[in-house]
CSV table of N, CA and C in Angstrom, one decimal:
chain,number,residue,atom,x,y,z
A,743,MET,N,84.6,78.2,70.3
A,743,MET,CA,85.2,78.5,71.5
A,743,MET,C,83.2,79.1,72.2
A,744,GLU,N,83.5,78.6,73.3
A,744,GLU,CA,82.4,78.2,73.8
A,744,GLU,C,82.1,79.6,75.3
A,745,LYS,N,81.0,80.4,75.5
A,745,LYS,CA,81.1,81.5,76.6
A,745,LYS,C,81.5,81.6,77.9
A,746,ASP,N,81.2,80.3,78.0
A,746,ASP,CA,81.8,80.0,79.8
A,746,ASP,C,83.2,79.1,79.5
A,747,VAL,N,84.4,80.1,80.0
A,747,VAL,CA,86.3,79.5,80.0
A,747,VAL,C,86.4,79.7,81.3
A,748,ILE,N,87.5,79.1,80.9
A,748,ILE,CA,88.8,79.1,81.7
A,748,ILE,C,89.7,79.8,81.5
A,749,ILE,N,90.2,81.1,82.5
A,749,ILE,CA,91.2,82.0,82.2
A,749,ILE,C,92.0,81.4,82.9
A,750,SER,N,93.5,81.5,82.8
A,750,SER,CA,94.6,81.5,83.3
A,750,SER,C,95.7,82.4,82.6
A,751,ILE,N,95.9,83.1,83.8
A,751,ILE,CA,96.8,84.5,83.5
A,751,ILE,C,98.4,84.1,84.1
A,752,ARG,N,99.7,84.2,83.5
A,752,ARG,CA,100.3,83.9,84.3
A,752,ARG,C,101.7,84.9,83.8
A,753,GLY,N,101.7,85.6,84.5
A,753,GLY,CA,103.1,86.7,84.3
A,753,GLY,C,104.2,86.7,85.1
A,754,LEU,N,105.8,87.3,84.4
A,754,LEU,CA,106.4,87.0,84.8
A,754,LEU,C,107.7,88.0,84.8
A,755,GLN,N,108.2,89.0,85.6
A,755,GLN,CA,109.3,89.7,85.4
A,755,GLN,C,110.3,89.2,85.4
A,756,TYR,N,111.5,89.9,84.5
A,756,TYR,CA,112.7,89.3,84.8
A,756,TYR,C,113.2,90.0,85.9
A,757,LEU,N,113.0,90.5,86.8
A,757,LEU,CA,113.7,90.7,88.5
A,757,LEU,C,113.8,89.7,88.7
A,758,THR,N,115.1,89.4,90.1
A,758,THR,CA,114.8,88.6,91.0
A,758,THR,C,114.4,89.2,92.5
A,759,ASP,N,113.7,88.0,93.4
A,759,ASP,CA,113.4,88.5,94.5
A,759,ASP,C,115.0,88.4,95.4
A,760,GLU,N,114.9,88.4,97.0
A,760,GLU,CA,116.2,88.8,97.6
A,760,GLU,C,116.5,87.3,97.8
A,761,SER,N,116.1,86.4,97.5
A,761,SER,CA,116.5,84.8,97.3
A,761,SER,C,117.2,84.4,96.2
A,762,GLY,N,116.9,85.8,95.1
A,762,GLY,CA,117.8,85.0,93.3
A,762,GLY,C,116.8,84.5,92.4
A,763,GLU,N,115.7,84.3,93.3
A,763,GLU,CA,114.9,83.4,92.1
A,763,GLU,C,113.6,84.6,91.6
A,764,GLN,N,113.1,84.2,90.4
A,764,GLN,CA,111.8,85.0,89.6
A,764,GLN,C,110.7,84.5,90.2
A,765,GLU,N,109.9,85.1,90.4
A,765,GLU,CA,108.9,84.5,91.0
A,765,GLU,C,107.6,84.9,90.0
A,766,PRO,N,107.3,83.7,89.3
A,766,PRO,CA,105.9,84.5,88.3
A,766,PRO,C,104.6,84.5,89.5
A,767,VAL,N,103.3,85.4,89.1
A,767,VAL,CA,102.3,85.5,89.1
A,767,VAL,C,101.2,84.5,88.3
A,768,GLU,N,100.6,83.7,89.0
A,768,GLU,CA,99.0,83.0,87.8
A,768,GLU,C,98.2,83.1,89.0
A,769,VAL,N,97.2,83.4,88.0
A,769,VAL,CA,95.6,83.7,88.2
A,769,VAL,C,94.7,82.6,87.7
A,770,VAL,N,94.2,81.8,87.7
A,770,VAL,CA,93.0,80.8,87.1
A,770,VAL,C,91.5,81.0,87.3
A,771,THR,N,91.0,81.4,86.6
A,771,THR,CA,89.5,82.1,87.5
A,771,THR,C,88.6,81.3,86.0
A,772,ALA,N,87.4,81.4,86.5
A,772,ALA,CA,86.2,81.6,85.6
A,772,ALA,C,86.0,82.7,84.9
A,773,GLY,N,85.6,82.9,83.2
A,773,GLY,CA,85.0,83.9,82.9
A,773,GLY,C,84.1,83.9,81.8
A,774,MET,N,83.8,84.5,81.1
A,774,MET,CA,83.3,84.7,80.0
A,774,MET,C,83.9,85.4,78.4
A,775,TYR,N,83.5,84.8,77.5
A,775,TYR,CA,84.3,85.3,76.3
A,775,TYR,C,83.3,85.3,75.2
A,776,TYR,N,83.5,86.4,74.3
A,776,TYR,CA,82.7,86.4,73.2
A,776,TYR,C,83.5,87.1,72.2
A,777,LYS,N,83.1,87.1,70.8
A,777,LYS,CA,83.5,88.1,70.2
A,777,LYS,C,82.6,89.0,69.0
A,778,LYS,N,83.2,90.1,69.1
A,778,LYS,CA,82.3,90.8,68.5
A,778,LYS,C,83.1,91.9,67.4
A,779,ASN,N,82.7,92.5,66.6
A,779,ASN,CA,83.2,93.2,65.2
A,779,ASN,C,84.9,92.6,65.1
A,780,GLY,N,85.0,91.8,65.5
A,780,GLY,CA,86.2,91.6,64.9
A,780,GLY,C,87.3,91.8,66.4
A,781,HIS,N,86.5,91.8,67.6
A,781,HIS,CA,87.6,91.9,68.5
A,781,HIS,C,86.9,90.6,69.8
A,782,HIS,N,88.2,89.7,69.9
A,782,HIS,CA,87.5,89.0,71.3
A,782,HIS,C,87.5,90.1,72.6
A,783,TYR,N,86.9,89.4,73.5
A,783,TYR,CA,87.0,89.4,74.9
A,783,TYR,C,86.8,88.7,75.7
A,784,LEU,N,87.4,89.1,76.8
A,784,LEU,CA,87.4,88.1,78.0
A,784,LEU,C,86.6,88.7,78.9
A,785,VAL,N,85.7,88.5,80.1
A,785,VAL,CA,85.3,89.2,81.1
A,785,VAL,C,85.7,88.2,82.3
A,786,TYR,N,86.1,88.6,83.4
A,786,TYR,CA,86.0,88.0,84.4
A,786,TYR,C,86.4,89.1,86.3
A,787,GLU,N,85.8,88.4,86.8
A,787,GLU,CA,86.0,89.2,88.2
A,787,GLU,C,87.2,88.7,89.4
A,788,GLU,N,88.3,89.8,89.7
A,788,GLU,CA,89.1,89.2,90.7
A,788,GLU,C,89.0,89.9,92.1
A,789,ALA,N,89.0,89.1,93.0
A,789,ALA,CA,89.3,89.6,94.5
A,789,ALA,C,90.8,89.4,94.7
A,790,THR,N,90.8,90.6,95.6
A,790,THR,CA,92.2,90.6,96.3
A,790,THR,C,92.3,90.5,97.7
A,791,GLU,N,92.8,89.4,98.0
A,791,GLU,CA,93.1,89.6,99.7
A,791,GLU,C,92.7,90.4,100.4
A,792,GLY,N,92.0,90.6,101.5
A,792,GLY,CA,92.2,91.8,102.3
A,792,GLY,C,91.4,93.0,102.4
A,793,PHE,N,90.4,92.4,100.8
A,793,PHE,CA,89.9,93.8,100.6
A,793,PHE,C,88.4,93.5,100.5
A,794,ASP,N,87.6,93.9,100.7
A,794,ASP,CA,86.1,93.3,100.0
A,794,ASP,C,85.3,93.4,99.0
A,795,VAL,N,86.1,94.6,98.3
A,795,VAL,CA,85.7,95.1,97.0
A,795,VAL,C,86.4,94.1,95.4
A,796,ALA,N,85.6,94.2,94.9
A,796,ALA,CA,86.5,93.1,93.7
A,796,ALA,C,86.7,94.1,92.3
A,797,THR,N,87.6,93.4,91.7
A,797,THR,CA,87.8,94.3,90.7
A,797,THR,C,87.2,93.7,89.4
A,798,HIS,N,86.8,94.3,88.4
A,798,HIS,CA,85.9,93.8,87.5
A,798,HIS,C,87.2,93.9,86.2
A,799,ASN,N,87.0,93.5,85.1
A,799,ASN,CA,88.3,92.9,84.4
A,799,ASN,C,87.8,92.6,83.0
A,800,VAL,N,88.6,93.5,82.0
A,800,VAL,CA,87.6,93.1,80.4
A,800,VAL,C,89.2,93.2,79.8
A,801,ILE,N,89.6,92.1,79.0
A,801,ILE,CA,90.7,91.8,78.2
A,801,ILE,C,90.0,91.5,76.9
A,802,LYS,N,90.2,92.6,75.7
A,802,LYS,CA,90.1,92.9,74.3
A,802,LYS,C,91.6,92.6,73.9
A,803,PHE,N,91.1,92.0,72.5
A,803,PHE,CA,92.4,91.7,71.9
A,803,PHE,C,91.9,91.4,70.4
A,804,THR,N,93.2,91.2,69.6
A,804,THR,CA,93.3,91.1,67.9
A,804,THR,C,94.3,90.5,68.2
A,805,ASP,N,95.1,90.5,67.1
A,805,ASP,CA,96.1,89.4,66.4
A,805,ASP,C,97.4,90.8,66.4
A,806,LYS,N,97.2,91.7,66.9
A,806,LYS,CA,98.1,92.9,67.1
A,806,LYS,C,98.0,93.8,68.5
A,807,VAL,N,97.0,93.6,69.5
A,807,VAL,CA,96.5,94.4,70.2
A,807,VAL,C,96.1,93.9,71.0
A,808,VAL,N,96.4,93.8,72.4
A,808,VAL,CA,95.7,93.1,74.1
A,808,VAL,C,95.7,94.7,74.8
A,809,GLU,N,94.2,95.1,75.0
A,809,GLU,CA,94.1,95.9,75.7
A,809,GLU,C,93.4,95.5,77.2
A,810,VAL,N,93.9,95.4,78.4
A,810,VAL,CA,93.6,95.2,79.4
A,810,VAL,C,92.6,96.1,80.5
A,811,ARG,N,91.4,96.1,80.8
A,811,ARG,CA,90.5,97.3,81.7
A,811,ARG,C,90.4,96.5,82.4
A,812,LYS,N,90.5,97.4,83.7
A,812,LYS,CA,90.6,96.9,85.2
A,812,LYS,C,89.7,97.7,86.0
A,813,HIS,N,88.2,97.5,86.9
A,813,HIS,CA,87.8,99.2,87.7
A,813,HIS,C,87.5,98.3,89.0
A,814,GLY,N,87.4,99.0,89.8
A,814,GLY,CA,87.0,98.6,90.9
A,814,GLY,C,88.0,98.6,92.1
A,815,LEU,N,88.6,97.7,92.6
A,815,LEU,CA,90.0,97.9,93.7
A,815,LEU,C,90.8,98.5,92.8
A,816,ILE,N,91.3,98.1,91.8
A,816,ILE,CA,92.6,98.7,90.7
A,816,ILE,C,91.5,99.0,89.6
A,817,ASP,N,92.0,100.6,89.0
A,817,ASP,CA,91.4,101.0,87.9
A,817,ASP,C,92.5,101.4,87.2
A,818,VAL,N,92.6,100.4,85.8
A,818,VAL,CA,93.5,100.9,84.6
A,818,VAL,C,93.3,100.6,83.6
A,819,HIS,N,93.7,101.8,82.4
A,819,HIS,CA,93.8,100.6,81.0
A,819,HIS,C,94.9,100.6,80.7
A,820,MET,N,95.5,99.0,80.3
A,820,MET,CA,96.7,98.8,79.6
A,820,MET,C,96.5,98.7,78.5
A,821,VAL,N,97.6,99.0,77.3
A,821,VAL,CA,97.5,98.5,76.0
A,821,VAL,C,99.0,98.0,75.9
A,822,PHE,N,99.0,97.1,75.5
A,822,PHE,CA,100.2,96.2,74.5
A,822,PHE,C,99.8,96.0,73.4
A,823,GLU,N,100.7,96.8,72.4
A,823,GLU,CA,100.9,96.8,71.1
A,823,GLU,C,102.5,96.7,70.7
A,824,GLU,N,102.5,95.9,69.4
A,824,GLU,CA,104.3,95.8,69.7
A,824,GLU,C,104.7,96.9,69.1
A,825,ASP,N,105.9,97.1,69.2
A,825,ASP,CA,107.0,98.8,68.8
A,825,ASP,C,106.2,99.7,69.3
A,826,LYS,N,105.5,99.9,70.3
A,826,LYS,CA,105.0,100.9,70.9
A,826,LYS,C,105.1,101.1,72.3
A,827,LYS,N,104.9,102.5,72.7
A,827,LYS,CA,105.0,102.3,74.5
A,827,LYS,C,103.2,103.2,74.6
A,828,ASN,N,103.1,102.5,75.7
A,828,ASN,CA,101.6,103.1,76.2
A,828,ASN,C,101.8,103.6,77.1
A,829,ILE,N,101.4,104.4,77.8
A,829,ILE,CA,101.4,105.2,79.4
A,829,ILE,C,99.8,105.3,80.0
A,830,SER,N,99.9,105.0,80.9
A,830,SER,CA,98.2,104.4,82.0
A,830,SER,C,98.7,104.7,83.4
A,831,PHE,N,97.5,104.8,84.0
A,831,PHE,CA,97.8,105.6,85.3
A,831,PHE,C,96.9,104.6,85.8
A,832,TYR,N,97.6,103.7,87.0
A,832,TYR,CA,97.4,102.5,87.6
A,832,TYR,C,96.8,103.4,89.3
A,833,HIS,N,95.4,103.1,89.0
A,833,HIS,CA,94.9,103.5,90.4
A,833,HIS,C,95.3,102.2,91.5
A,834,THR,N,95.4,102.6,92.7
A,834,THR,CA,95.7,101.2,93.5
A,834,THR,C,95.2,101.5,95.0
A,835,PRO,N,94.3,101.1,95.9
A,835,PRO,CA,93.9,101.5,97.2
A,835,PRO,C,95.2,102.3,98.2
A,836,PHE,N,96.6,102.5,97.5
A,836,PHE,CA,97.8,102.4,97.9
A,836,PHE,C,98.0,104.0,97.2
A,837,GLY,N,97.6,104.2,96.4
A,837,GLY,CA,97.6,105.5,95.5
A,837,GLY,C,98.1,105.5,93.5
A,838,MET,N,98.1,106.1,93.5
A,838,MET,CA,98.6,106.2,91.7
A,838,MET,C,99.9,106.1,91.1
A,839,MET,N,100.2,105.2,90.2
A,839,MET,CA,101.4,105.8,89.6
A,839,MET,C,101.0,105.2,88.3
A,840,ASN,N,102.4,106.1,87.4
A,840,ASN,CA,102.4,106.1,86.4
A,840,ASN,C,102.6,105.2,85.5
A,841,MET,N,102.4,104.1,84.6
A,841,MET,CA,102.8,103.4,84.0
A,841,MET,C,103.1,103.3,82.8
A,842,GLY,N,104.4,102.7,82.4
A,842,GLY,CA,104.4,102.7,80.7
A,842,GLY,C,104.7,101.1,80.5
A,843,ILE,N,104.1,101.0,79.5
A,843,ILE,CA,104.7,99.7,78.9
A,843,ILE,C,104.5,99.8,77.0
A,844,ALA,N,105.7,99.5,77.2
A,844,ALA,CA,106.6,99.5,75.9
A,844,ALA,C,106.7,97.6,75.2
A,845,ALA,N,105.6,97.6,74.6
A,845,ALA,CA,105.9,96.0,73.7
A,845,ALA,C,106.5,95.3,72.8
A,846,THR,N,107.2,94.6,72.8
A,846,THR,CA,108.1,94.0,72.3
A,846,THR,C,107.7,93.1,70.9
A,847,LYS,N,106.6,92.6,71.8
A,847,LYS,CA,106.1,90.9,71.2
A,847,LYS,C,104.5,90.7,71.5
A,848,VAL,N,103.7,90.9,70.6
A,848,VAL,CA,102.1,90.5,70.8
A,848,VAL,C,102.0,89.2,69.9
A,849,LYS,N,101.4,88.3,70.8
A,849,LYS,CA,101.3,87.0,69.8
A,849,LYS,C,99.8,86.1,70.5
A,850,VAL,N,99.0,86.0,69.5
A,850,VAL,CA,97.5,85.5,69.4
A,850,VAL,C,98.0,83.8,68.6
A,851,THR,N,97.5,83.0,69.3
A,851,THR,CA,97.4,81.9,68.7
A,851,THR,C,95.7,81.3,69.2
A,852,GLU,N,94.9,80.9,67.9
A,852,GLU,CA,93.8,80.5,68.2
A,852,GLU,C,93.3,79.3,67.4
A,853,LYS,N,93.0,78.5,68.5
A,853,LYS,CA,92.6,77.1,68.4
A,853,LYS,C,91.4,76.5,68.6
A,854,GLN,N,90.8,75.5,68.3
A,854,GLN,CA,89.3,75.3,68.5
A,854,GLN,C,88.4,75.5,69.4
A,855,ASP,N,89.1,74.7,70.6
A,855,ASP,CA,88.8,75.5,71.6
A,855,ASP,C,89.8,75.8,72.9
A,856,GLN,N,90.8,76.6,72.5
A,856,GLN,CA,91.6,77.1,73.2
A,856,GLN,C,92.3,78.7,72.2
A,857,ILE,N,92.3,79.5,72.9
A,857,ILE,CA,93.3,80.8,72.7
A,857,ILE,C,94.6,81.0,74.0
A,858,LEU,N,95.4,81.2,72.9
A,858,LEU,CA,96.5,81.9,74.0
A,858,LEU,C,97.2,82.9,73.5
A,859,LEU,N,97.5,84.1,74.4
A,859,LEU,CA,97.6,85.3,74.4
A,859,LEU,C,99.0,84.9,75.0
A,860,ARG,N,100.3,85.8,74.2
A,860,ARG,CA,101.5,86.5,74.9
A,860,ARG,C,101.6,87.7,74.5
A,861,ALA,N,102.1,87.9,75.6
A,861,ALA,CA,102.4,89.9,75.3
A,861,ALA,C,104.1,89.9,76.2
A,862,GLU,N,105.3,90.4,75.7
A,862,GLU,CA,106.6,90.7,76.0
A,862,GLU,C,106.8,92.3,75.5
A,863,TYR,N,107.5,92.6,77.2
A,863,TYR,CA,107.1,94.0,77.1
A,863,TYR,C,108.7,94.7,78.3
A,864,ALA,N,108.6,95.8,78.0
A,864,ALA,CA,109.2,96.3,79.3
A,864,ALA,C,108.5,97.3,79.9
A,865,LEU,N,108.6,97.6,81.2
A,865,LEU,CA,107.6,98.2,82.1
A,865,LEU,C,108.7,98.8,83.1
A,866,ASP,N,107.7,100.1,82.8
A,866,ASP,CA,108.4,101.3,83.7
A,866,ASP,C,107.0,101.8,84.7
A,867,ILE,N,108.0,102.7,85.7
A,867,ILE,CA,106.7,103.0,86.8
A,867,ILE,C,107.4,104.4,87.3
A,868,ASN,N,106.8,105.2,86.8
A,868,ASN,CA,106.9,106.5,87.4
A,868,ASN,C,108.1,107.0,86.7
A,869,ASP,N,108.2,106.4,85.1
A,869,ASP,CA,109.2,107.1,84.1
A,869,ASP,C,110.7,106.4,84.7
A,870,GLY,N,110.5,105.3,85.5
A,870,GLY,CA,111.7,105.1,85.8
A,870,GLY,C,111.6,103.0,85.5
A,871,TYR,N,112.7,102.7,85.2
A,871,TYR,CA,112.7,101.8,84.1
A,871,TYR,C,112.6,100.3,85.5
A,872,VAL,N,111.8,99.0,85.6
A,872,VAL,CA,111.0,98.6,86.3
A,872,VAL,C,112.2,96.7,85.7
A,873,GLY,N,111.3,96.4,84.6
A,873,GLY,CA,112.0,95.0,84.2
A,873,GLY,C,111.5,94.9,82.8
A,874,ASP,N,112.0,93.7,82.3
A,874,ASP,CA,111.3,93.1,81.0
A,874,ASP,C,110.4,92.0,81.9
A,875,CYS,N,109.2,92.1,81.4
A,875,CYS,CA,108.2,91.2,81.7
A,875,CYS,C,107.5,90.4,80.1
A,876,GLU,N,106.7,89.3,80.9
A,876,GLU,CA,106.1,88.8,79.8
A,876,GLU,C,104.4,87.7,80.7
A,877,ILE,N,103.5,88.4,80.1
A,877,ILE,CA,102.4,87.9,80.4
A,877,ILE,C,101.7,87.1,79.2
A,878,ASP,N,101.2,85.5,79.9
A,878,ASP,CA,100.5,84.4,79.1
A,878,ASP,C,99.3,84.0,79.4
A,879,ILE,N,98.3,84.6,78.6
A,879,ILE,CA,97.2,84.4,79.1
A,879,ILE,C,96.7,83.1,77.8
A,880,GLU,N,96.0,81.9,78.4
A,880,GLU,CA,95.0,81.0,78.1
A,880,GLU,C,93.7,80.6,78.4
A,881,VAL,N,93.3,81.0,77.4
A,881,VAL,CA,91.5,80.5,77.5
A,881,VAL,C,90.9,79.3,77.2
A,882,ARG,N,90.6,78.3,77.7
A,882,ARG,CA,89.6,77.3,77.4
A,882,ARG,C,88.1,76.8,77.8
A,883,ASN,N,87.6,75.9,76.9
A,883,ASN,CA,86.0,75.9,77.3
A,883,ASN,C,86.1,75.5,78.8
A,884,ARG,N,85.2,75.8,79.6
A,884,ARG,CA,85.1,75.2,81.0
A,884,ARG,C,84.4,74.0,80.8
A,885,ARG,N,83.6,74.0,80.0
A,885,ARG,CA,82.8,72.6,80.1
A,885,ARG,C,83.3,72.0,78.7
A,886,GLY,N,83.3,70.0,78.5
A,886,GLY,CA,83.6,69.8,77.5
A,886,GLY,C,84.7,69.3,76.9
A,887,LYS,N,85.3,68.9,76.4
A,887,LYS,CA,86.8,68.4,75.9
A,887,LYS,C,87.6,69.7,76.6
A,888,GLN,N,88.3,69.3,77.4
A,888,GLN,CA,89.4,70.5,77.9
A,888,GLN,C,91.1,70.5,76.8
A,889,ALA,N,91.5,71.3,76.7
A,889,ALA,CA,92.2,71.8,76.0
A,889,ALA,C,93.8,71.0,76.1
A,890,GLU,N,94.6,70.8,75.5
A,890,GLU,CA,95.9,70.0,76.4
A,890,GLU,C,96.4,71.0,77.3
A,891,SER,N,96.6,70.5,78.0
A,891,SER,CA,97.4,71.3,79.1
A,891,SER,C,98.6,72.2,79.2
A,892,ALA,N,98.4,73.6,79.2
A,892,ALA,CA,99.0,74.9,79.3
A,892,ALA,C,100.3,74.7,77.9
A,893,GLU,N,99.3,74.8,77.0
A,893,GLU,CA,100.2,75.1,75.9
A,893,GLU,C,100.8,76.6,76.0
A,894,ARG,N,101.4,77.0,76.1
A,894,ARG,CA,102.2,78.6,75.6
A,894,ARG,C,102.6,79.0,74.2
A,895,PRO,N,102.1,80.1,73.7
A,895,PRO,CA,103.2,80.2,72.4
A,895,PRO,C,104.4,80.6,72.6
A,896,ASP,N,105.0,79.9,71.5
A,896,ASP,CA,105.9,79.8,71.6
A,896,ASP,C,107.3,81.4,71.6
A,897,LYS,N,108.0,81.5,72.0
A,897,LYS,CA,108.9,82.6,72.4
A,897,LYS,C,109.7,83.1,70.9
A,898,GLU,N,109.9,82.3,70.1
A,898,GLU,CA,110.4,82.4,69.0
A,898,GLU,C,110.0,82.9,67.9
A,899,ALA,N,108.5,82.3,67.5
A,899,ALA,CA,108.1,82.9,66.3
A,899,ALA,C,107.2,84.0,66.2
């Protein structure tokens, strides 16, 4: 895997909007990848519409744990670890929330030019259950041979 990468993050909550449809959120951005002391790292900046301050993101992962750290407009340290519930404080421009993440599955699939991460989890905010969620992250080289389109780790394996 090269240092310069494209990061695709797709999240879905098993909740429905007013029309009864599920609405996934997807972000595709350029970033940097490196591996140090057995941990993989993704680093990227995220802009939020309507704000001048960006959010600096670091995703650190192994085959068992995914950690997401955001600093800037949003400040949070989220940990996705199978069969454990982790609590974090999610700071936004609109206030702070207590967020619980109870991961039921964490899977990392590493290929030569692509890394796929998947986390399935129950989310609660301020001690109230919000819903079951999933997040898929695909990392591929920015230059050279492009990975096959949008492969995702399967839900069952």
